[in-house]
Amino acid sequence: MLVFQDGMDKSDNELVALTLEEKGYFRYILERYEGKLKRYILRLSGVGSEEAEDILQDVFIKVYKNLNGFDQDLKFSSWIYRITHNEVISHHRKIIARPQLSEINEEVAEKIRSEFDLEEEIHNRHMAGQIALVLKDLKPAYREILILKFFEEKSYEEISDILKKSTGTVATLIRAAKKAFKAKWYVEHE
């Protein structure tokens, strides 16, 4: 019987190396990324929770199968987010899903609530719903870049790796997406 070292204190690249030697270490990668990637899938795709689980399962299968091909000089989190991004796009191409950004509503409400007094909770819930509606109406490329930057809190370099675009293009897209968001916000709230 194999005894595993605790993998939670290991870096991503250390876990990849350990997994390549002993497949049981893959569970630590699963535990580390499962929640983050599911939220990313929900925000990006607009699918329901069960469908997001199916996409996530496909992501982890691809990660597992392609782990030998991972370049250890790169950042693992960008690599796994890139695979997730590709799976969401692939899934969207197979099934044209009507966006349901209800997952964003709760998180946006929580973030907004933490910035304001609790007395304004009702107002904040309404605002969170309005933010979700504006995001839903943006072009997919704008919605995606705003989600990566502000909800997933990814750096320009990480977004560049995930979307396979230069950091300059990422900066330009973020500016354009913010401008589009503001324009839609003011049109809907005047």
Coordinates of N, CA and C in Angstrom, one line a residue:
M1 N 0.8 -1.2 0.0 CA 0.0 0.0 0.0 C 0.9 1.2 0.0
L2 N 0.6 2.1 -0.9 CA 1.4 3.4 -1.0 C 0.9 4.4 0.0
V3 N 1.8 5.1 0.6 CA 1.5 6.2 1.5 C 1.9 7.5 0.8
F4 N 0.9 8.4 0.7 CA 1.1 9.6 0.0 C 1.5 10.7 1.0
Q5 N 2.4 11.6 0.5 CA 2.8 12.7 1.3 C 1.6 13.7 1.2
D6 N 1.4 14.6 2.1 CA 0.3 15.6 2.0 C 0.6 16.5 0.8
G7 N -0.3 16.4 -0.2 CA -0.1 17.2 -1.4 C -0.5 18.6 -1.3
M8 N -1.3 19.0 -0.3 CA -1.9 20.3 -0.3 C -0.8 21.4 0.0
D9 N 0.3 21.0 0.6 CA 1.4 22.0 0.8 C 2.4 22.1 -0.4
K10 N 2.1 21.3 -1.4 CA 3.0 21.3 -2.6 C 2.5 22.4 -3.6
S11 N 3.5 22.9 -4.4 CA 3.1 23.8 -5.5 C 2.4 23.0 -6.6
D12 N 1.8 23.7 -7.5 CA 1.2 23.0 -8.6 C 2.2 22.2 -9.4
N13 N 3.3 22.8 -9.7 CA 4.3 22.0 -10.5 C 4.9 20.8 -9.7
E14 N 5.0 20.9 -8.4 CA 5.4 19.8 -7.6 C 4.3 18.7 -7.7
L15 N 3.1 19.1 -7.6 CA 2.0 18.1 -7.7 C 2.0 17.4 -9.1
V16 N 2.2 18.2 -10.1 CA 2.3 17.6 -11.5 C 3.4 16.5 -11.5
A17 N 4.6 16.9 -11.0 CA 5.7 16.0 -11.0 C 5.4 14.7 -10.2
L18 N 4.7 14.9 -9.0 CA 4.4 13.7 -8.2 C 3.3 12.9 -8.9
T19 N 2.4 13.5 -9.6 CA 1.3 12.8 -10.3 C 1.9 12.0 -11.4
L20 N 2.9 12.5 -12.1 CA 3.5 11.8 -13.2 C 4.2 10.5 -12.7
E21 N 4.7 10.6 -11.4 CA 5.3 9.4 -10.8 C 4.3 8.4 -10.2
E22 N 3.3 9.0 -9.6 CA 2.2 8.2 -8.9 C 0.9 8.9 -9.1
K23 N 0.0 8.3 -9.9 CA -1.3 8.8 -10.3 C -2.2 9.3 -9.2
G24 N -2.0 8.7 -8.0 CA -2.9 9.0 -6.9 C -2.8 10.5 -6.4
Y25 N -1.7 11.1 -6.8 CA -1.5 12.5 -6.4 C -2.4 13.4 -7.2
F26 N -3.0 12.9 -8.3 CA -3.9 13.8 -9.1 C -5.1 14.3 -8.2
R27 N -5.5 13.5 -7.2 CA -6.6 14.0 -6.4 C -6.3 15.3 -5.7
Y28 N -5.1 15.6 -5.5 CA -4.8 16.9 -4.9 C -5.0 18.1 -5.9
I29 N -4.7 17.8 -7.2 CA -5.0 18.7 -8.2 C -6.5 19.0 -8.3
L30 N -7.2 17.8 -8.3 CA -8.7 17.9 -8.3 C -9.2 18.8 -7.2
E31 N -8.7 18.5 -6.0 CA -9.2 19.3 -4.8 C -8.9 20.7 -4.9
R32 N -7.7 21.0 -5.4 CA -7.2 22.4 -5.5 C -8.0 23.2 -6.5
Y33 N -8.4 22.6 -7.6 CA -9.0 23.4 -8.7 C -10.5 23.1 -9.0
E34 N -11.1 22.2 -8.3 CA -12.5 21.8 -8.6 C -13.4 23.0 -8.4
G35 N -13.4 23.7 -7.2 CA -14.3 24.8 -7.0 C -14.0 26.0 -7.9
K36 N -12.8 26.3 -8.0 CA -12.4 27.5 -8.8 C -12.9 27.3 -10.3
L37 N -12.6 26.1 -10.8 CA -12.9 25.9 -12.2 C -14.4 25.8 -12.5
K38 N -15.1 25.2 -11.5 CA -16.6 25.1 -11.6 C -17.2 26.5 -11.6
R39 N -16.7 27.4 -10.7 CA -17.2 28.8 -10.7 C -16.9 29.5 -12.1
Y40 N -15.7 29.2 -12.6 CA -15.3 29.8 -13.9 C -16.2 29.3 -15.0
I41 N -16.5 28.0 -15.0 CA -17.4 27.4 -16.0 C -18.8 28.0 -15.9
L42 N -19.3 28.1 -14.7 CA -20.6 28.7 -14.5 C -20.7 30.1 -15.0
R43 N -19.7 30.9 -14.6 CA -19.7 32.3 -15.0 C -19.6 32.5 -16.5
L44 N -18.7 31.7 -17.1 CA -18.4 31.9 -18.5 C -19.5 31.3 -19.4
S45 N -20.1 30.2 -19.0 CA -21.0 29.5 -20.0 C -22.4 29.8 -19.8
G46 N -22.8 30.1 -18.5 CA -24.2 30.3 -18.3 C -25.0 29.0 -18.2
V47 N -24.4 27.9 -18.1 CA -25.1 26.6 -18.0 C -25.4 26.4 -16.5
G48 N -26.3 25.4 -16.3 CA -26.7 25.0 -14.9 C -25.6 24.2 -14.2
S49 N -25.8 24.0 -12.9 CA -24.8 23.3 -12.1 C -24.4 21.9 -12.6
E50 N -25.4 21.2 -12.9 CA -25.1 19.8 -13.4 C -24.3 19.8 -14.7
E51 N -24.7 20.7 -15.6 CA -24.0 20.8 -16.9 C -22.6 21.2 -16.7
A52 N -22.4 22.1 -15.7 CA -21.0 22.6 -15.4 C -20.2 21.5 -14.8
E53 N -20.8 20.6 -14.0 CA -20.1 19.4 -13.5 C -19.7 18.5 -14.6
D54 N -20.5 18.3 -15.6 CA -20.1 17.5 -16.8 C -18.9 18.1 -17.5
I55 N -19.0 19.4 -17.7 CA -17.9 20.1 -18.4 C -16.6 20.0 -17.6
L56 N -16.7 20.2 -16.2 CA -15.6 20.1 -15.3 C -15.0 18.7 -15.4
Q57 N -15.8 17.7 -15.4 CA -15.3 16.3 -15.5 C -14.5 16.1 -16.8
D58 N -15.0 16.6 -17.9 CA -14.3 16.6 -19.2 C -13.0 17.3 -19.1
V59 N -13.0 18.4 -18.4 CA -11.7 19.2 -18.2 C -10.7 18.3 -17.5
F60 N -11.1 17.7 -16.3 CA -10.2 16.9 -15.6 C -9.7 15.7 -16.3
I61 N -10.5 15.1 -17.2 CA -10.1 14.0 -18.0 C -9.0 14.4 -18.9
K62 N -9.2 15.6 -19.6 CA -8.2 16.1 -20.5 C -6.9 16.5 -19.8
V63 N -7.0 17.1 -18.6 CA -5.9 17.4 -17.8 C -5.1 16.2 -17.5
Y64 N -5.8 15.2 -17.1 CA -5.1 13.9 -16.7 C -4.4 13.3 -17.9
K65 N -5.1 13.2 -19.0 CA -4.6 12.6 -20.2 C -3.4 13.4 -20.8
N66 N -3.4 14.7 -20.6 CA -2.3 15.5 -21.2 C -1.3 16.0 -20.2
L67 N -1.3 15.5 -19.0 CA -0.3 15.9 -18.0 C 1.1 15.7 -18.4
N68 N 1.4 14.7 -19.2 CA 2.8 14.4 -19.7 C 3.2 15.6 -20.6
G69 N 2.3 16.2 -21.3 CA 2.6 17.3 -22.2 C 2.7 18.6 -21.6
F70 N 2.4 18.7 -20.3 CA 2.5 20.0 -19.6 C 4.0 20.5 -19.5
D71 N 4.2 21.7 -20.0 CA 5.5 22.3 -19.9 C 5.7 22.9 -18.5
Q72 N 6.6 22.3 -17.8 CA 6.8 22.7 -16.4 C 7.4 24.2 -16.2
D73 N 7.8 24.7 -17.4 CA 8.3 26.1 -17.3 C 7.1 27.1 -17.3
L74 N 5.9 26.6 -17.6 CA 4.7 27.5 -17.6 C 4.0 27.4 -16.3
K75 N 3.1 28.3 -16.1 CA 2.3 28.3 -14.9 C 1.1 27.3 -15.1
F76 N 1.0 26.4 -14.2 CA 0.0 25.3 -14.3 C -1.4 25.9 -14.3
S77 N -1.7 26.9 -13.4 CA -3.0 27.4 -13.3 C -3.5 28.0 -14.7
S78 N -2.6 28.7 -15.4 CA -2.9 29.2 -16.7 C -3.2 28.1 -17.7
W79 N -2.5 27.0 -17.6 CA -2.6 25.8 -18.4 C -4.0 25.2 -18.2
I80 N -4.4 25.0 -16.9 CA -5.6 24.3 -16.6 C -6.8 25.2 -16.9
Y81 N -6.7 26.5 -16.8 CA -7.7 27.5 -17.1 C -7.9 27.5 -18.7
R82 N -6.8 27.4 -19.4 CA -6.9 27.3 -20.9 C -7.7 26.1 -21.3
I83 N -7.4 25.0 -20.7 CA -8.1 23.7 -21.1 C -9.6 23.9 -20.7
T84 N -9.9 24.5 -19.6 CA -11.3 24.8 -19.2 C -11.9 25.7 -20.2
H85 N -11.3 26.8 -20.6 CA -11.8 27.7 -21.6 C -12.1 27.0 -22.8
N86 N -11.2 26.2 -23.3 CA -11.5 25.4 -24.6 C -12.6 24.5 -24.4
E87 N -12.8 23.8 -23.3 CA -13.9 22.9 -23.1 C -15.3 23.7 -23.1
V88 N -15.3 24.8 -22.5 CA -16.5 25.6 -22.4 C -16.9 26.1 -23.9
I89 N -15.9 26.5 -24.6 CA -16.1 26.9 -26.0 C -16.6 25.7 -26.8
S90 N -16.0 24.6 -26.6 CA -16.4 23.3 -27.3 C -17.8 23.0 -27.0
H91 N -18.1 23.0 -25.7 CA -19.5 22.7 -25.2 C -20.5 23.7 -25.8
H92 N -20.1 24.9 -25.8 CA -21.0 25.9 -26.4 C -21.3 25.7 -27.9
R93 N -20.3 25.3 -28.6 CA -20.5 25.0 -30.0 C -21.4 23.8 -30.2
K94 N -21.4 22.8 -29.3 CA -22.2 21.6 -29.4 C -23.7 22.0 -29.1
I95 N -23.8 22.7 -28.0 CA -25.2 23.1 -27.5 C -25.2 24.6 -27.3
I96 N -26.1 25.2 -28.0 CA -26.3 26.7 -27.9 C -27.2 26.9 -26.6
A97 N -26.5 27.2 -25.6 CA -27.2 27.4 -24.3 C -27.7 28.8 -24.1
R98 N -28.8 29.0 -23.5 CA -29.3 30.3 -23.1 C -28.6 30.7 -21.9
P99 N -27.9 31.8 -21.9 CA -27.1 32.2 -20.7 C -28.0 32.3 -19.4
Q100 N -27.5 31.7 -18.4 CA -28.1 31.9 -17.1 C -27.0 32.3 -16.1
L101 N -27.0 33.6 -15.8 CA -25.9 34.1 -15.0 C -26.4 34.2 -13.5
S102 N -27.2 33.3 -13.1 CA -27.7 33.3 -11.7 C -26.6 33.1 -10.7
E103 N -25.6 32.3 -11.1 CA -24.4 32.1 -10.3 C -23.7 33.3 -10.0
I104 N -23.6 34.2 -10.9 CA -23.0 35.5 -10.7 C -23.8 36.3 -9.7
N105 N -25.1 36.3 -9.8 CA -25.9 37.1 -8.9 C -25.5 37.0 -7.4
E106 N -25.4 35.8 -6.9 CA -25.1 35.6 -5.5 C -23.7 36.1 -5.2
E107 N -22.7 35.8 -6.0 CA -21.4 36.2 -5.7 C -21.2 37.7 -5.8
V108 N -21.8 38.3 -6.8 CA -21.8 39.8 -7.0 C -22.5 40.4 -5.8
A109 N -23.6 39.9 -5.4 CA -24.3 40.4 -4.3 C -23.4 40.4 -3.0
E110 N -22.8 39.3 -2.8 CA -21.9 39.1 -1.6 C -20.7 40.1 -1.7
K111 N -20.1 40.3 -2.8 CA -19.0 41.2 -2.9 C -19.5 42.7 -2.7
I112 N -20.6 43.0 -3.3 CA -21.1 44.3 -3.2 C -21.6 44.5 -1.7
R113 N -22.2 43.6 -1.1 CA -22.7 43.7 0.3 C -21.5 44.0 1.2
S114 N -20.4 43.4 0.9 CA -19.2 43.6 1.8 C -18.7 45.0 1.7
E115 N -19.0 45.7 0.6 CA -18.5 47.0 0.3 C -19.5 48.1 0.9
F116 N -20.7 47.7 1.2 CA -21.7 48.7 1.6 C -22.2 48.2 3.0
D117 N -23.0 49.1 3.6 CA -23.7 48.7 4.8 C -24.7 47.6 4.6
L118 N -24.9 46.8 5.6 CA -25.9 45.7 5.5 C -27.3 46.3 5.3
E119 N -27.5 47.5 5.8 CA -28.9 48.1 5.6 C -29.3 48.2 4.2
E120 N -28.3 48.2 3.3 CA -28.6 48.4 1.9 C -28.7 47.1 1.2
E121 N -28.9 46.0 1.9 CA -28.9 44.7 1.3 C -29.9 44.5 0.1
I122 N -31.1 45.0 0.3 CA -32.1 44.9 -0.8 C -31.6 45.6 -2.0
H123 N -31.1 46.8 -1.8 CA -30.6 47.6 -2.9 C -29.4 46.9 -3.6
N124 N -28.6 46.3 -2.8 CA -27.4 45.5 -3.4 C -27.8 44.3 -4.2
R125 N -28.8 43.6 -3.7 CA -29.3 42.4 -4.5 C -29.8 42.9 -5.8
H126 N -30.6 44.0 -5.8 CA -31.1 44.5 -7.1 C -29.9 44.9 -8.0
M127 N -28.9 45.6 -7.4 CA -27.7 46.0 -8.2 C -27.0 44.8 -8.8
A128 N -26.8 43.7 -7.9 CA -26.2 42.5 -8.4 C -26.9 41.9 -9.6
G129 N -28.2 41.9 -9.5 CA -29.0 41.4 -10.6 C -28.8 42.3 -11.9
Q130 N -28.7 43.6 -11.7 CA -28.6 44.5 -12.8 C -27.2 44.3 -13.4
I131 N -26.2 44.1 -12.6 CA -24.8 43.8 -13.1 C -24.8 42.5 -13.9
A132 N -25.5 41.5 -13.4 CA -25.5 40.2 -14.2 C -26.2 40.4 -15.5
L133 N -27.3 41.2 -15.5 CA -28.0 41.4 -16.8 C -27.1 42.2 -17.8
V134 N -26.4 43.1 -17.3 CA -25.5 43.9 -18.2 C -24.4 43.0 -18.8
L135 N -23.8 42.2 -17.9 CA -22.8 41.2 -18.3 C -23.4 40.2 -19.4
K136 N -24.6 39.8 -19.1 CA -25.2 38.8 -20.1 C -25.4 39.4 -21.4
D137 N -25.6 40.8 -21.5 CA -25.9 41.4 -22.8 C -24.6 41.8 -23.5
L138 N -23.4 41.7 -22.9 CA -22.2 42.0 -23.6 C -21.8 40.9 -24.6
K139 N -21.0 41.3 -25.5 CA -20.4 40.3 -26.4 C -19.7 39.2 -25.6
P140 N -19.7 38.0 -26.0 CA -19.0 36.9 -25.2 C -17.6 37.2 -24.9
A141 N -16.8 37.8 -25.9 CA -15.4 38.1 -25.6 C -15.3 39.1 -24.5
Y142 N -16.2 40.1 -24.4 CA -16.1 41.1 -23.4 C -16.5 40.5 -22.0
R143 N -17.6 39.7 -22.1 CA -18.0 39.1 -20.8 C -16.9 38.2 -20.3
E144 N -16.3 37.4 -21.1 CA -15.3 36.5 -20.7 C -14.1 37.2 -20.1
I145 N -13.6 38.3 -20.7 CA -12.4 39.0 -20.2 C -12.7 39.7 -18.9
L146 N -14.0 40.2 -18.7 CA -14.3 40.8 -17.4 C -14.4 39.8 -16.3
I147 N -15.0 38.6 -16.7 CA -15.1 37.5 -15.7 C -13.7 37.1 -15.2
L148 N -12.8 36.9 -16.2 CA -11.4 36.5 -15.9 C -10.7 37.5 -15.0
K149 N -10.9 38.8 -15.3 CA -10.2 39.9 -14.6 C -10.8 40.2 -13.3
F150 N -12.1 40.3 -13.2 CA -12.7 40.8 -12.0 C -13.3 39.7 -11.1
F151 N -13.8 38.6 -11.7 CA -14.3 37.5 -10.8 C -13.3 36.5 -10.5
E152 N -12.5 36.1 -11.5 CA -11.5 35.1 -11.3 C -10.2 35.8 -10.8
E153 N -10.1 37.1 -10.9 CA -9.0 37.9 -10.4 C -7.6 37.4 -11.0
K154 N -7.6 37.2 -12.3 CA -6.5 36.8 -13.0 C -5.7 38.0 -13.4
S155 N -4.4 37.8 -13.5 CA -3.5 38.9 -13.9 C -3.5 39.0 -15.5
Y156 N -3.0 40.1 -16.0 CA -3.0 40.2 -17.5 C -2.2 39.1 -18.1
E157 N -1.1 38.7 -17.5 CA -0.3 37.6 -18.0 C -1.0 36.3 -18.0
E158 N -1.8 36.0 -16.9 CA -2.6 34.8 -16.9 C -3.7 34.8 -17.9
I159 N -4.3 35.9 -18.0 CA -5.4 36.0 -19.1 C -4.8 35.8 -20.4
S160 N -3.6 36.4 -20.6 CA -2.9 36.2 -21.9 C -2.7 34.8 -22.2
D161 N -2.2 34.0 -21.2 CA -2.0 32.6 -21.4 C -3.3 31.8 -21.6
I162 N -4.3 32.2 -20.9 CA -5.6 31.5 -21.0 C -6.2 31.7 -22.4
L163 N -6.2 33.0 -22.8 CA -6.9 33.3 -24.1 C -6.0 33.2 -25.3
K164 N -4.7 33.0 -25.1 CA -3.7 33.0 -26.1 C -3.7 34.3 -26.9
K165 N -3.7 35.4 -26.2 CA -3.6 36.7 -26.8 C -2.5 37.4 -26.1
S166 N -1.9 38.4 -26.7 CA -0.8 39.2 -26.1 C -1.3 40.0 -24.9
T167 N -0.5 40.4 -24.0 CA -0.9 41.2 -22.9 C -1.4 42.5 -23.3
G168 N -0.9 43.1 -24.4 CA -1.4 44.3 -25.0 C -2.8 44.2 -25.5
T169 N -3.1 43.0 -26.1 CA -4.4 42.8 -26.6 C -5.4 42.6 -25.5
V170 N -4.9 41.9 -24.4 CA -5.7 41.7 -23.2 C -6.1 43.1 -22.6
A171 N -5.1 44.0 -22.5 CA -5.3 45.3 -21.9 C -6.4 46.0 -22.8
T172 N -6.2 46.0 -24.1 CA -7.1 46.6 -25.0 C -8.5 46.1 -24.8
L173 N -8.6 44.7 -24.8 CA -9.9 44.1 -24.6 C -10.6 44.5 -23.3
I174 N -9.8 44.5 -22.2 CA -10.4 44.9 -20.9 C -10.9 46.3 -21.0
R175 N -10.1 47.2 -21.6 CA -10.6 48.6 -21.7 C -11.9 48.7 -22.5
A176 N -11.9 48.0 -23.6 CA -13.1 48.0 -24.5 C -14.3 47.4 -23.8
A177 N -14.0 46.3 -23.0 CA -15.1 45.6 -22.3 C -15.7 46.5 -21.2
K178 N -14.8 47.2 -20.5 CA -15.2 48.1 -19.4 C -16.0 49.2 -20.0
K179 N -15.6 49.7 -21.2 CA -16.3 50.8 -21.9 C -17.7 50.3 -22.3
A180 N -17.8 49.1 -22.9 CA -19.0 48.6 -23.3 C -20.0 48.3 -22.1
F181 N -19.4 47.9 -21.0 CA -20.2 47.6 -19.8 C -20.8 49.0 -19.3
K182 N -19.9 50.0 -19.2 CA -20.4 51.3 -18.7 C -21.5 51.8 -19.6
A183 N -21.3 51.7 -20.9 CA -22.3 52.2 -21.9 C -23.6 51.6 -21.7
K184 N -23.6 50.2 -21.6 CA -24.9 49.5 -21.3 C -25.5 49.8 -20.0
W185 N -24.6 50.0 -19.0 CA -25.1 50.3 -17.6 C -25.8 51.6 -17.6
Y186 N -25.2 52.6 -18.2 CA -25.8 54.0 -18.2 C -27.1 54.0 -19.1
V187 N -27.1 53.3 -20.2 CA -28.3 53.3 -21.0 C -29.5 52.7 -20.2
E188 N -29.2 51.6 -19.5 CA -30.2 50.9 -18.8 C -30.6 51.5 -17.5
H189 N -29.8 52.5 -17.0 CA -30.0 53.0 -15.6 C -30.2 54.5 -15.7
E190 N -30.6 55.1 -16.8 CA -30.9 56.5 -16.8 C -32.4 56.8 -16.7

